[in-house]
Amino acid sequence: MNTATQIAPLIGIAPACLALGVARATFYRAQQGVAMLCPRRPRPRSPLALSEPEREAILELLHAPEYVDRSPRTVFAMLLDAGRYLASVSSFYRILRAAGEARPRRNELTHPPYAKPKLLATGPRQLWSWTSPSSRGRRSGCTSICM
């Protein structure tokens, strides 16, 4: 970038950047320095946002025994059927995500990895199989016909 800065007054900015393979935007960005990258101001809180007691009430409701195994969408529908509206479905998910609980709410079992059975015959007539015409022999890589 120093080279482009040095030869730019002599031949111009565009030809200097073209000769060095540097984009003009990169050249100008380097000229601006760090002053161009100012820190962002924090966004003001929306007046429509839920207050902290409302968020805690929703989280307590989602932890209640009758709702603990249900999805936020199902809880929302059940509350609407009961005539209660606390927040939108996306707010329910947002509150759970902020609490670190945005995952499937039911107990999920994982299946162990399936290990393919290995057929090993050390002699004749030891292995009978309908699915495999050959089996592993005594030595590695050696196969024999099952008869």
mmCIF file of C-alpha atoms in Angstrom:
data_model
loop_
_atom_site.group_PDB
_atom_site.id
_atom_site.type_symbol
_atom_site.label_atom_id
_atom_site.label_comp_id
_atom_site.label_asym_id
_atom_site.label_seq_id
_atom_site.Cartn_x
_atom_site.Cartn_y
_atom_site.Cartn_z
ATOM 1 C CA MET A 1 0.000 0.000 0.000
ATOM 2 C CA ASN A 2 2.970 2.293 0.635
ATOM 3 C CA THR A 3 4.052 1.888 -2.972
ATOM 4 C CA ALA A 4 0.637 2.887 -4.254
ATOM 5 C CA THR A 5 0.701 5.944 -1.958
ATOM 6 C CA GLN A 6 4.132 6.953 -3.262
ATOM 7 C CA ILE A 7 3.458 6.631 -6.995
ATOM 8 C CA ALA A 8 -0.150 7.876 -6.936
ATOM 9 C CA PRO A 9 0.833 11.594 -7.100
ATOM 10 C CA LEU A 10 3.083 10.892 -10.084
ATOM 11 C CA ILE A 11 0.817 8.811 -12.343
ATOM 12 C CA GLY A 12 -2.591 9.054 -10.702
ATOM 13 C CA ILE A 13 -4.520 6.891 -8.304
ATOM 14 C CA ALA A 14 -6.360 4.695 -10.819
ATOM 15 C CA PRO A 15 -3.257 3.761 -12.882
ATOM 16 C CA ALA A 16 -1.211 3.150 -9.698
ATOM 17 C CA CYS A 17 -3.845 0.816 -8.271
ATOM 18 C CA LEU A 18 -4.234 -0.944 -11.627
ATOM 19 C CA ALA A 19 -0.459 -1.465 -11.925
ATOM 20 C CA LEU A 20 -0.169 -2.882 -8.409
ATOM 21 C CA GLY A 21 -3.369 -4.953 -8.525
ATOM 22 C CA VAL A 22 -4.965 -3.080 -5.651
ATOM 23 C CA ALA A 23 -8.613 -2.072 -5.693
ATOM 24 C CA ARG A 24 -9.202 1.670 -5.506
ATOM 25 C CA ALA A 25 -11.623 1.158 -2.631
ATOM 26 C CA THR A 26 -8.830 -0.520 -0.667
ATOM 27 C CA PHE A 27 -6.510 2.400 -1.443
ATOM 28 C CA TYR A 28 -9.039 4.974 -0.207
ATOM 29 C CA ARG A 29 -9.883 2.851 2.843
ATOM 30 C CA ALA A 30 -6.187 2.771 3.778
ATOM 31 C CA GLN A 31 -6.039 6.561 3.382
ATOM 32 C CA GLN A 32 -8.976 7.004 5.783
ATOM 33 C CA GLY A 33 -7.349 4.833 8.441
ATOM 34 C CA VAL A 34 -9.141 3.762 11.589
ATOM 35 C CA ALA A 35 -11.240 6.945 11.746
ATOM 36 C CA MET A 36 -13.665 5.460 9.214
ATOM 37 C CA LEU A 37 -14.300 2.398 11.403
ATOM 38 C CA CYS A 38 -16.154 4.023 14.282
ATOM 39 C CA PRO A 39 -17.803 1.845 16.940
ATOM 40 C CA ARG A 40 -21.521 1.328 16.584
ATOM 41 C CA ARG A 41 -23.864 2.797 19.107
ATOM 42 C CA PRO A 42 -26.065 0.309 20.958
ATOM 43 C CA ARG A 43 -29.594 0.157 19.636
ATOM 44 C CA PRO A 44 -32.237 1.685 21.866
ATOM 45 C CA ARG A 45 -34.655 -0.746 23.466
ATOM 46 C CA SER A 46 -37.961 -0.927 21.640
ATOM 47 C CA PRO A 47 -40.952 0.410 23.569
ATOM 48 C CA LEU A 48 -42.846 -2.720 22.478
ATOM 49 C CA ALA A 49 -40.244 -5.100 23.949
ATOM 50 C CA LEU A 50 -41.262 -7.362 26.820
ATOM 51 C CA SER A 51 -40.210 -6.191 30.266
ATOM 52 C CA GLU A 52 -37.986 -8.373 32.409
ATOM 53 C CA PRO A 53 -40.850 -9.526 34.715
ATOM 54 C CA GLU A 54 -42.894 -10.538 31.639
ATOM 55 C CA ARG A 55 -39.945 -12.508 30.262
ATOM 56 C CA GLU A 56 -39.472 -14.269 33.594
ATOM 57 C CA ALA A 57 -43.197 -15.098 33.775
ATOM 58 C CA ILE A 58 -43.070 -16.685 30.321
ATOM 59 C CA LEU A 59 -39.952 -18.666 31.221
ATOM 60 C CA GLU A 60 -41.591 -19.908 34.443
ATOM 61 C CA LEU A 61 -44.675 -20.882 32.448
ATOM 62 C CA LEU A 62 -42.544 -22.865 29.978
ATOM 63 C CA HIS A 63 -40.915 -24.640 32.946
ATOM 64 C CA ALA A 64 -44.287 -25.594 34.439
ATOM 65 C CA PRO A 65 -44.854 -29.393 34.601
ATOM 66 C CA GLU A 66 -47.752 -29.361 32.116
ATOM 67 C CA TYR A 67 -45.704 -27.466 29.488
ATOM 68 C CA VAL A 68 -42.149 -28.691 30.056
ATOM 69 C CA ASP A 69 -42.295 -31.396 27.354
ATOM 70 C CA ARG A 70 -44.110 -29.307 24.755
ATOM 71 C CA SER A 71 -42.819 -27.058 22.025
ATOM 72 C CA PRO A 72 -43.306 -23.296 22.385
ATOM 73 C CA ARG A 73 -45.740 -23.355 19.467
ATOM 74 C CA THR A 74 -47.894 -25.952 21.243
ATOM 75 C CA VAL A 75 -47.744 -24.001 24.514
ATOM 76 C CA PHE A 76 -48.794 -20.854 22.639
ATOM 77 C CA ALA A 77 -51.799 -22.686 21.110
ATOM 78 C CA MET A 78 -52.807 -24.156 24.478
ATOM 79 C CA LEU A 79 -52.648 -20.709 26.084
ATOM 80 C CA LEU A 80 -54.776 -19.232 23.305
ATOM 81 C CA ASP A 81 -57.350 -21.987 23.828
ATOM 82 C CA ALA A 82 -57.409 -21.053 27.509
ATOM 83 C CA GLY A 83 -57.926 -17.375 26.583
ATOM 84 C CA ARG A 84 -54.434 -16.129 27.551
ATOM 85 C CA TYR A 85 -52.032 -14.245 25.289
ATOM 86 C CA LEU A 86 -48.608 -13.534 26.769
ATOM 87 C CA ALA A 87 -46.395 -13.070 23.714
ATOM 88 C CA SER A 88 -45.888 -14.305 20.174
ATOM 89 C CA VAL A 89 -44.449 -17.712 19.314
ATOM 90 C CA SER A 90 -41.208 -16.136 18.141
ATOM 91 C CA SER A 91 -40.920 -14.341 21.493
ATOM 92 C CA PHE A 92 -41.300 -17.686 23.261
ATOM 93 C CA TYR A 93 -38.431 -19.087 21.174
ATOM 94 C CA ARG A 94 -36.365 -15.900 21.698
ATOM 95 C CA ILE A 95 -36.779 -16.144 25.488
ATOM 96 C CA LEU A 96 -35.785 -19.819 25.481
ATOM 97 C CA ARG A 97 -32.764 -19.064 23.289
ATOM 98 C CA ALA A 98 -31.648 -16.299 25.677
ATOM 99 C CA ALA A 99 -31.922 -18.759 28.572
ATOM 100 C CA GLY A 100 -29.851 -21.340 26.665
ATOM 101 C CA GLU A 101 -32.764 -23.759 26.344
ATOM 102 C CA ALA A 102 -33.566 -23.572 22.644
ATOM 103 C CA ARG A 103 -33.336 -27.257 21.843
ATOM 104 C CA PRO A 104 -35.887 -30.027 21.396
ATOM 105 C CA ARG A 105 -37.760 -30.110 24.693
ATOM 106 C CA ARG A 106 -38.558 -33.829 24.746
ATOM 107 C CA ASN A 107 -36.101 -36.520 25.759
ATOM 108 C CA GLU A 108 -34.469 -37.870 22.641
ATOM 109 C CA LEU A 109 -32.579 -41.123 22.611
ATOM 110 C CA THR A 110 -29.696 -41.566 20.242
ATOM 111 C CA HIS A 111 -29.222 -44.925 18.621
ATOM 112 C CA PRO A 112 -25.820 -46.560 18.995
ATOM 113 C CA PRO A 113 -23.830 -46.827 15.767
ATOM 114 C CA TYR A 114 -24.525 -50.030 13.857
ATOM 115 C CA ALA A 115 -21.536 -52.338 13.537
ATOM 116 C CA LYS A 116 -21.671 -54.587 10.486
ATOM 117 C CA PRO A 117 -21.145 -58.205 11.597
ATOM 118 C CA LYS A 118 -17.993 -59.885 10.322
ATOM 119 C CA LEU A 119 -18.258 -63.508 9.259
ATOM 120 C CA LEU A 120 -15.143 -65.477 10.227
ATOM 121 C CA ALA A 121 -14.639 -69.125 9.400
ATOM 122 C CA THR A 122 -11.499 -70.942 10.540
ATOM 123 C CA GLY A 123 -12.336 -74.170 8.735
ATOM 124 C CA PRO A 124 -14.806 -75.767 6.345
ATOM 125 C CA ARG A 125 -18.522 -76.007 7.250
ATOM 126 C CA GLN A 126 -18.240 -73.564 10.166
ATOM 127 C CA LEU A 127 -20.205 -70.731 8.644
ATOM 128 C CA TRP A 128 -23.590 -70.932 6.963
ATOM 129 C CA SER A 129 -24.988 -67.748 5.523
ATOM 130 C CA TRP A 130 -27.694 -66.906 3.000
ATOM 131 C CA THR A 131 -26.468 -63.394 2.345
ATOM 132 C CA SER A 132 -22.712 -63.694 1.901
ATOM 133 C CA PRO A 133 -21.091 -66.054 -0.614
ATOM 134 C CA SER A 134 -17.672 -65.582 0.983
ATOM 135 C CA SER A 135 -16.266 -65.111 4.470
ATOM 136 C CA ARG A 136 -13.019 -63.996 6.032
ATOM 137 C CA GLY A 137 -10.276 -66.564 6.154
ATOM 138 C CA ARG A 138 -7.599 -67.265 8.764
ATOM 139 C CA ARG A 139 -5.261 -64.728 7.209
ATOM 140 C CA SER A 140 -6.235 -61.102 6.730
ATOM 141 C CA GLY A 141 -7.598 -60.349 3.279
ATOM 142 C CA CYS A 142 -8.076 -64.030 2.443
ATOM 143 C CA THR A 143 -11.599 -65.184 1.706
ATOM 144 C CA SER A 144 -13.041 -68.640 1.230
ATOM 145 C CA ILE A 145 -16.292 -69.919 -0.232
ATOM 146 C CA CYS A 146 -18.925 -71.056 2.291
ATOM 147 C CA MET A 147 -19.932 -74.630 1.564
#
